[in-house]
């Protein structure tokens, strides 16, 4: 059976090719922005704040994603440094994108006078919907897929539509549509975040942590299906531990994607996912026990800059009235002198 490939180029303007991948990522970013703006209105945060955050966060995410990938593929780039900048040839990592975006957000949010955790909570659903939509760019490019499988498994076991099954036929071999698995996982996560953020027990920062926990759980199990994972040679006990945690996937009929033993035995994204899950849970517990008066998700969000403006505004009338009194005192005519006694 031949391979049915979608054209990765959506259209061309002169000599410039516009790729579906870029358009899909743009749609994902836009949907994330709209979700953040809508939720931000509940807290009287202007939409321009989120627009500025997106304009700075997207390039920061791209830079972080590229640095992350190159760092773990340094052997391929150390003798060809110019190739580091050829991002159009592929080679970005989602965890690197998150790191870059978070660093940018911490700096930007604090400069605007907001609490980072409060803004991160608002942006969490936007992050996960961006990833949910963005994964379809991998589908169009026919990349980031899993190991080999059968057409029957895709059609009869998973009941996938033909346009997905056909696109997963790479050079005559069918592969797991890991992009679809992750996209559906993120869709469920998005719905969970919508429900969770309306719960009264939720404290500041915990929706953001919940996003990382949910995404990392899915990423841990889906990553092992892929054949393009970044990996390193770790201790045998660590590899066995990770493989043991993943073992329940075999009950569902899945097998791990091939990972060359000479390349590594521990997938970096799997290990990082476990560390993120543990760190997020610990932070939730520690913050609840150590931070006094930890605000709830629904509490008002006020910028320290707004407080400064309000204090200046309230101080201005009193200063003006004080100046008015001084002015009045200065211009008050002298009291008339007492009349002198008549001369005898």
CSV table of C-alpha atoms in Angstrom, one decimal:
chain,number,residue,atom,x,y,z
A,1,UNK,CA,0.0,0.0,0.0
A,2,UNK,CA,1.3,3.4,-0.9
A,3,UNK,CA,1.8,6.3,1.5
A,4,UNK,CA,-0.8,9.1,1.5
A,5,UNK,CA,0.9,12.3,2.5
A,6,UNK,CA,-0.7,15.7,3.2
A,7,UNK,CA,1.1,18.7,1.6
A,8,UNK,CA,2.8,20.4,4.5
A,9,UNK,CA,2.7,23.7,2.6
A,10,UNK,CA,-0.7,25.4,3.0
A,11,UNK,CA,0.0,28.1,0.4
A,12,UNK,CA,2.7,30.3,-1.1
A,13,UNK,CA,3.1,34.1,-1.3
A,14,UNK,CA,5.6,34.8,-4.0
A,15,UNK,CA,8.6,32.7,-3.0
A,16,UNK,CA,7.5,32.3,0.6
A,17,UNK,CA,6.0,29.0,1.6
A,18,UNK,CA,3.5,29.1,4.5
A,19,UNK,CA,3.4,25.7,6.3
A,20,UNK,CA,0.5,24.2,7.9
A,21,UNK,CA,2.7,23.5,11.0
A,22,UNK,CA,3.1,27.3,11.6
A,23,UNK,CA,-0.6,28.0,11.0
A,24,UNK,CA,-1.6,25.3,13.4
A,25,UNK,CA,0.7,26.6,16.1
A,26,UNK,CA,-0.6,30.1,15.5
A,27,UNK,CA,-4.2,28.9,16.0
A,28,UNK,CA,-3.2,27.1,19.2
A,29,UNK,CA,-1.5,30.2,20.5
A,30,UNK,CA,-4.6,32.3,19.6
A,31,UNK,CA,-7.0,30.0,21.3
A,32,UNK,CA,-4.8,30.0,24.4
A,33,UNK,CA,-4.8,33.8,24.4
A,34,UNK,CA,-8.6,34.0,24.1
A,35,UNK,CA,-9.0,31.6,27.0
A,36,UNK,CA,-6.7,33.7,29.2
A,37,UNK,CA,-8.3,37.0,28.2
A,38,UNK,CA,-11.8,35.6,29.0
A,39,UNK,CA,-10.8,34.3,32.4
A,40,UNK,CA,-8.7,37.5,33.1
A,41,UNK,CA,-11.9,39.6,32.7
A,42,UNK,CA,-13.2,37.9,35.9
A,43,UNK,CA,-10.3,39.5,37.8
A,44,UNK,CA,-10.3,42.9,35.9
A,45,UNK,CA,-7.0,42.2,34.2
A,46,UNK,CA,-6.8,44.1,30.9
A,47,UNK,CA,-6.6,42.0,27.7
A,48,UNK,CA,-3.5,44.0,26.6
A,49,UNK,CA,-1.6,42.4,29.4
A,50,UNK,CA,-2.1,38.9,28.0
A,51,UNK,CA,-1.4,40.1,24.5
A,52,UNK,CA,1.9,41.5,25.5
A,53,UNK,CA,2.7,38.3,27.5
A,54,UNK,CA,2.0,36.2,24.3
A,55,UNK,CA,4.1,38.4,22.1
A,56,UNK,CA,7.1,38.0,24.4
A,57,UNK,CA,6.3,34.4,25.5
A,58,UNK,CA,6.1,32.8,22.0
A,59,UNK,CA,9.7,33.8,20.9
A,60,UNK,CA,11.0,32.9,24.4
A,61,UNK,CA,9.3,29.5,24.0
A,62,UNK,CA,10.8,28.9,20.6
A,63,UNK,CA,14.3,29.8,21.9
A,64,UNK,CA,13.9,27.6,24.9
A,65,UNK,CA,12.7,24.7,22.9
A,66,UNK,CA,15.6,24.9,20.5
A,67,UNK,CA,18.2,25.3,23.3
A,68,UNK,CA,16.8,22.3,25.1
A,69,UNK,CA,17.0,20.1,21.9
A,70,UNK,CA,20.4,21.2,20.9
A,71,UNK,CA,21.8,20.7,24.4
A,72,UNK,CA,20.9,17.0,24.3
A,73,UNK,CA,22.0,16.7,20.7
A,74,UNK,CA,25.2,18.6,21.0
A,75,UNK,CA,27.2,15.9,19.2
A,76,UNK,CA,25.2,16.7,16.1
A,77,UNK,CA,25.8,20.5,16.3
A,78,UNK,CA,29.2,21.1,17.8
A,79,UNK,CA,30.9,20.9,14.4
A,80,UNK,CA,28.1,22.7,12.6
A,81,UNK,CA,27.2,25.7,14.8
A,82,UNK,CA,25.2,27.4,12.1
A,83,UNK,CA,22.8,24.5,12.0
A,84,UNK,CA,21.7,25.5,15.5
A,85,UNK,CA,19.8,28.4,14.0
A,86,UNK,CA,18.1,26.3,11.2
A,87,UNK,CA,15.0,25.6,13.2
A,88,UNK,CA,13.0,25.1,10.0
A,89,UNK,CA,14.8,21.7,9.7
A,90,UNK,CA,13.1,20.5,12.9
A,91,UNK,CA,14.4,20.0,16.4
A,92,UNK,CA,12.4,21.6,19.2
A,93,UNK,CA,11.2,20.1,22.5
A,94,UNK,CA,8.0,21.0,24.3
A,95,UNK,CA,9.6,21.0,27.8
A,96,UNK,CA,12.2,23.4,26.6
A,97,UNK,CA,9.4,25.6,25.2
A,98,UNK,CA,7.7,25.6,28.6
A,99,UNK,CA,11.0,26.5,30.4
A,100,UNK,CA,11.6,29.4,28.1
A,101,UNK,CA,8.0,30.7,28.3
A,102,UNK,CA,8.0,30.4,32.1
A,103,UNK,CA,11.2,32.3,32.5
A,104,UNK,CA,9.8,35.1,30.3
A,105,UNK,CA,6.5,35.1,32.2
A,106,UNK,CA,8.1,35.4,35.6
A,107,UNK,CA,10.1,38.5,34.6
A,108,UNK,CA,7.2,40.1,32.7
A,109,UNK,CA,4.5,39.4,35.3
A,110,UNK,CA,6.6,40.7,38.1
A,111,UNK,CA,7.5,43.9,36.2
A,112,UNK,CA,3.7,44.5,35.7
A,113,UNK,CA,3.2,44.1,39.5
A,114,UNK,CA,1.2,40.9,39.5
A,115,UNK,CA,1.7,37.7,41.5
A,116,UNK,CA,3.2,35.1,39.1
A,117,UNK,CA,1.2,32.2,40.5
A,118,UNK,CA,-2.1,34.0,40.1
A,119,UNK,CA,-1.4,34.7,36.4
A,120,UNK,CA,0.0,31.2,35.8
A,121,UNK,CA,-3.3,29.8,37.0
A,122,UNK,CA,-5.2,31.9,34.5
A,123,UNK,CA,-2.9,30.9,31.7
A,124,UNK,CA,-2.8,27.1,32.5
A,125,UNK,CA,-5.9,26.2,30.3
A,126,UNK,CA,-4.4,28.3,27.5
A,127,UNK,CA,-1.2,26.3,27.7
A,128,UNK,CA,-2.8,22.9,27.5
A,129,UNK,CA,-5.2,23.9,24.6
A,130,UNK,CA,-2.2,25.3,22.7
A,131,UNK,CA,-0.4,22.0,23.1
A,132,UNK,CA,-3.6,20.1,22.2
A,133,UNK,CA,-4.0,22.0,18.9
A,134,UNK,CA,-0.3,22.3,18.2
A,135,UNK,CA,0.2,18.5,18.1
A,136,UNK,CA,-1.8,18.4,14.8
A,137,UNK,CA,1.2,20.1,13.2
A,138,UNK,CA,3.1,16.9,13.8
A,139,UNK,CA,0.3,15.0,12.1
A,140,UNK,CA,0.6,17.2,8.9
A,141,UNK,CA,4.4,16.9,8.9
A,142,UNK,CA,4.2,13.1,9.5
A,143,UNK,CA,6.6,13.4,12.4
A,144,UNK,CA,6.8,12.6,16.1
A,145,UNK,CA,4.9,9.3,15.6
A,146,UNK,CA,5.3,6.1,17.5
A,147,UNK,CA,6.7,2.7,16.7
A,148,UNK,CA,5.3,0.4,14.1
A,149,UNK,CA,1.8,-1.1,14.5
A,150,UNK,CA,-0.8,-2.7,12.2
A,151,UNK,CA,-3.5,-1.2,10.2
A,152,UNK,CA,-6.0,-3.5,12.0
A,153,UNK,CA,-4.9,-2.1,15.4
A,154,UNK,CA,-5.6,1.5,14.2
A,155,UNK,CA,-8.8,0.8,12.4
A,156,UNK,CA,-10.4,-2.1,14.4
A,157,UNK,CA,-8.9,-1.7,17.9
A,158,UNK,CA,-8.7,2.1,18.1
A,159,UNK,CA,-11.5,2.8,15.6
A,160,UNK,CA,-9.6,5.7,14.0
A,161,UNK,CA,-10.9,7.5,10.9
A,162,UNK,CA,-9.2,6.7,7.6
A,163,UNK,CA,-7.6,10.1,7.2
A,164,UNK,CA,-5.5,9.5,10.3
A,165,UNK,CA,-4.8,5.9,9.6
A,166,UNK,CA,-3.6,6.7,6.1
A,167,UNK,CA,-1.3,9.5,7.3
A,168,UNK,CA,0.2,7.1,9.8
A,169,UNK,CA,1.3,4.9,6.9
A,170,UNK,CA,5.0,6.0,6.6
A,171,UNK,CA,6.8,4.4,3.7
A,172,UNK,CA,4.5,1.4,3.8
A,173,UNK,CA,4.6,0.9,7.6
A,174,UNK,CA,1.8,2.0,9.9
A,175,UNK,CA,2.9,3.8,13.1
A,176,UNK,CA,1.2,4.8,16.4
A,177,UNK,CA,-0.4,8.3,16.1
A,178,UNK,CA,1.2,9.6,19.3
A,179,UNK,CA,0.2,13.2,18.3
A,180,UNK,CA,-3.4,12.1,18.6
A,181,UNK,CA,-2.9,10.3,21.9
A,182,UNK,CA,-1.4,13.4,23.4
A,183,UNK,CA,-4.0,15.7,21.8
A,184,UNK,CA,-6.8,13.7,23.3
A,185,UNK,CA,-5.1,13.5,26.7
A,186,UNK,CA,-4.8,17.3,26.7
A,187,UNK,CA,-8.4,17.7,25.7
A,188,UNK,CA,-9.5,15.7,28.8
A,189,UNK,CA,-7.0,17.8,30.9
A,190,UNK,CA,-8.5,21.0,29.6
A,191,UNK,CA,-12.0,19.9,30.8
A,192,UNK,CA,-10.5,18.9,34.2
A,193,UNK,CA,-8.9,22.3,34.6
A,194,UNK,CA,-12.2,24.0,33.8
A,195,UNK,CA,-13.9,22.1,36.5
A,196,UNK,CA,-11.0,22.4,39.0
A,197,UNK,CA,-10.7,26.1,38.8
A,198,UNK,CA,-14.3,26.6,40.0
A,199,UNK,CA,-13.6,24.6,43.2
A,200,UNK,CA,-13.4,26.6,46.4
A,201,UNK,CA,-10.6,24.6,47.9
A,202,UNK,CA,-8.1,25.5,45.1
A,203,UNK,CA,-5.3,27.8,46.2
A,204,UNK,CA,-3.1,30.1,44.1
A,205,UNK,CA,-0.7,28.3,41.9
A,206,UNK,CA,-2.4,24.9,42.2
A,207,UNK,CA,-4.2,25.0,38.9
A,208,UNK,CA,-0.8,25.6,37.3
A,209,UNK,CA,0.7,22.7,39.2
A,210,UNK,CA,-2.3,20.5,38.2
A,211,UNK,CA,-1.7,21.3,34.6
A,212,UNK,CA,1.9,20.1,34.9
A,213,UNK,CA,0.9,17.0,36.8
A,214,UNK,CA,-1.7,16.0,34.2
A,215,UNK,CA,0.4,16.7,31.2
A,216,UNK,CA,3.4,14.9,32.6
A,217,UNK,CA,1.4,11.8,33.4
A,218,UNK,CA,0.3,11.6,29.8
A,219,UNK,CA,3.7,12.5,28.4
A,220,UNK,CA,5.3,9.7,30.5
A,221,UNK,CA,3.2,7.0,28.9
A,222,UNK,CA,3.0,8.4,25.4
A,223,UNK,CA,6.8,9.2,25.1
A,224,UNK,CA,7.8,5.6,25.3
A,225,UNK,CA,5.8,4.9,22.2
A,226,UNK,CA,7.9,7.3,20.1
A,227,UNK,CA,11.0,6.4,18.1
A,228,UNK,CA,12.6,9.9,18.1
A,229,UNK,CA,13.0,10.4,21.9
A,230,UNK,CA,15.9,12.3,23.4
A,231,UNK,CA,17.7,9.8,25.6
A,232,UNK,CA,20.9,9.2,27.7
A,233,UNK,CA,22.7,6.2,29.1
A,234,UNK,CA,21.5,5.9,32.7
A,235,UNK,CA,21.8,3.4,35.5
A,236,UNK,CA,20.2,0.1,34.8
A,237,UNK,CA,18.1,0.3,37.9
A,238,UNK,CA,16.7,3.6,36.7
A,239,UNK,CA,15.8,2.2,33.2
A,240,UNK,CA,14.2,-0.8,34.9
A,241,UNK,CA,12.2,1.4,37.2
A,242,UNK,CA,10.8,3.6,34.4
A,243,UNK,CA,10.0,0.5,32.2
A,244,UNK,CA,8.2,-1.0,35.2
A,245,UNK,CA,6.0,2.0,35.6
A,246,UNK,CA,5.2,1.9,31.9
A,247,UNK,CA,4.4,-1.8,31.9
A,248,UNK,CA,0.6,-1.4,32.3
A,249,UNK,CA,0.5,0.0,28.7
A,250,UNK,CA,1.3,-3.5,27.4
A,251,UNK,CA,-2.0,-4.7,28.8
A,252,UNK,CA,-3.7,-2.3,26.3
A,253,UNK,CA,-1.8,-3.8,23.4
A,254,UNK,CA,0.9,-1.1,23.2
A,255,UNK,CA,4.7,-1.7,22.7
A,256,UNK,CA,7.5,0.7,23.3
A,257,UNK,CA,9.1,2.4,20.3
A,258,UNK,CA,12.6,1.4,19.3
A,259,UNK,CA,15.4,3.1,21.2
A,260,UNK,CA,18.9,2.2,20.1
A,261,UNK,CA,20.9,0.7,23.0
A,262,UNK,CA,24.0,2.6,21.9
A,263,UNK,CA,22.1,5.9,22.1
A,264,UNK,CA,20.6,5.5,25.6
A,265,UNK,CA,18.3,3.5,27.8
A,266,UNK,CA,16.5,6.3,29.6
A,267,UNK,CA,14.1,8.7,27.7
A,268,UNK,CA,14.7,12.2,29.0
A,269,UNK,CA,11.1,13.3,28.7
A,270,UNK,CA,9.9,10.3,30.7
A,271,UNK,CA,12.4,11.0,33.5
A,272,UNK,CA,11.6,14.7,33.5
A,273,UNK,CA,7.9,13.9,33.6
A,274,UNK,CA,8.3,11.9,36.8
A,275,UNK,CA,10.4,14.7,38.4
A,276,UNK,CA,7.8,17.3,37.5
A,277,UNK,CA,5.0,15.3,39.0
A,278,UNK,CA,6.9,14.7,42.2
A,279,UNK,CA,8.0,18.4,42.4
A,280,UNK,CA,4.5,19.7,41.8
A,281,UNK,CA,2.9,17.5,44.5
A,282,UNK,CA,5.6,18.5,47.0
A,283,UNK,CA,5.2,22.2,46.2
A,284,UNK,CA,1.4,22.0,46.7
A,285,UNK,CA,1.9,20.4,50.1
A,286,UNK,CA,4.8,22.6,51.3
A,287,UNK,CA,3.0,25.9,50.2
A,288,UNK,CA,-0.2,24.9,52.0
A,289,UNK,CA,1.8,24.2,55.2
A,290,UNK,CA,4.2,27.1,55.1
A,291,UNK,CA,2.6,30.0,53.4
A,292,UNK,CA,0.3,32.0,55.6
A,293,UNK,CA,-3.0,33.3,54.1
A,294,UNK,CA,-2.3,31.5,50.8
A,295,UNK,CA,-4.9,33.1,48.5
A,296,UNK,CA,-7.6,31.0,46.9
A,297,UNK,CA,-8.0,30.9,43.1
A,298,UNK,CA,-11.1,33.0,43.2
A,299,UNK,CA,-9.7,35.8,45.3
A,300,UNK,CA,-9.2,39.2,43.7
A,301,UNK,CA,-6.0,39.9,41.8
A,302,UNK,CA,-4.5,43.3,42.2
A,303,UNK,CA,-1.3,44.7,40.7
A,304,UNK,CA,1.1,46.4,43.0
A,305,UNK,CA,1.4,49.1,40.3
A,306,UNK,CA,-2.3,49.7,40.5
A,307,UNK,CA,-2.0,50.1,44.3
A,308,UNK,CA,0.8,52.6,43.7
A,309,UNK,CA,-1.4,54.6,41.3
A,310,UNK,CA,-4.3,54.5,43.7
A,311,UNK,CA,-2.2,55.7,46.5
A,312,UNK,CA,-0.8,58.5,44.4
A,313,UNK,CA,-4.3,59.4,43.3
A,314,UNK,CA,-5.6,59.5,46.8
A,315,UNK,CA,-2.7,61.5,48.0
A,316,UNK,CA,-3.0,64.1,45.3
A,317,UNK,CA,-6.3,65.7,46.6
A,318,UNK,CA,-5.0,66.0,50.1
A,319,UNK,CA,-1.8,67.7,48.8
A,320,UNK,CA,-3.9,70.0,46.7
A,321,UNK,CA,-6.1,70.9,49.6
A,322,UNK,CA,-3.1,71.5,51.8
A,323,UNK,CA,-1.6,73.8,49.1
A,324,UNK,CA,-4.9,75.6,48.9
A,325,UNK,CA,-5.0,76.3,52.6
A,326,UNK,CA,-1.4,77.6,52.5
A,327,UNK,CA,-2.2,79.8,49.6
A,328,UNK,CA,-5.3,81.1,51.3
A,329,UNK,CA,-3.3,81.9,54.4
A,330,UNK,CA,-0.7,83.7,52.4
A,331,UNK,CA,-3.2,85.9,50.6
A,332,UNK,CA,-5.5,86.6,53.6
A,333,UNK,CA,-5.4,90.4,54.2
A,334,UNK,CA,-4.0,91.6,57.5
A,335,UNK,CA,-6.6,92.2,60.2
A,336,UNK,CA,-7.4,95.9,60.6
A,337,UNK,CA,-5.4,97.6,63.4
A,338,UNK,CA,-7.2,98.6,66.5
A,339,UNK,CA,-8.3,102.2,66.5
A,340,UNK,CA,-6.1,104.4,68.5
A,341,UNK,CA,-7.5,106.2,71.5
A,342,UNK,CA,-8.7,109.8,70.7
A,343,UNK,CA,-6.2,112.4,71.6
A,344,UNK,CA,-7.0,114.6,74.5
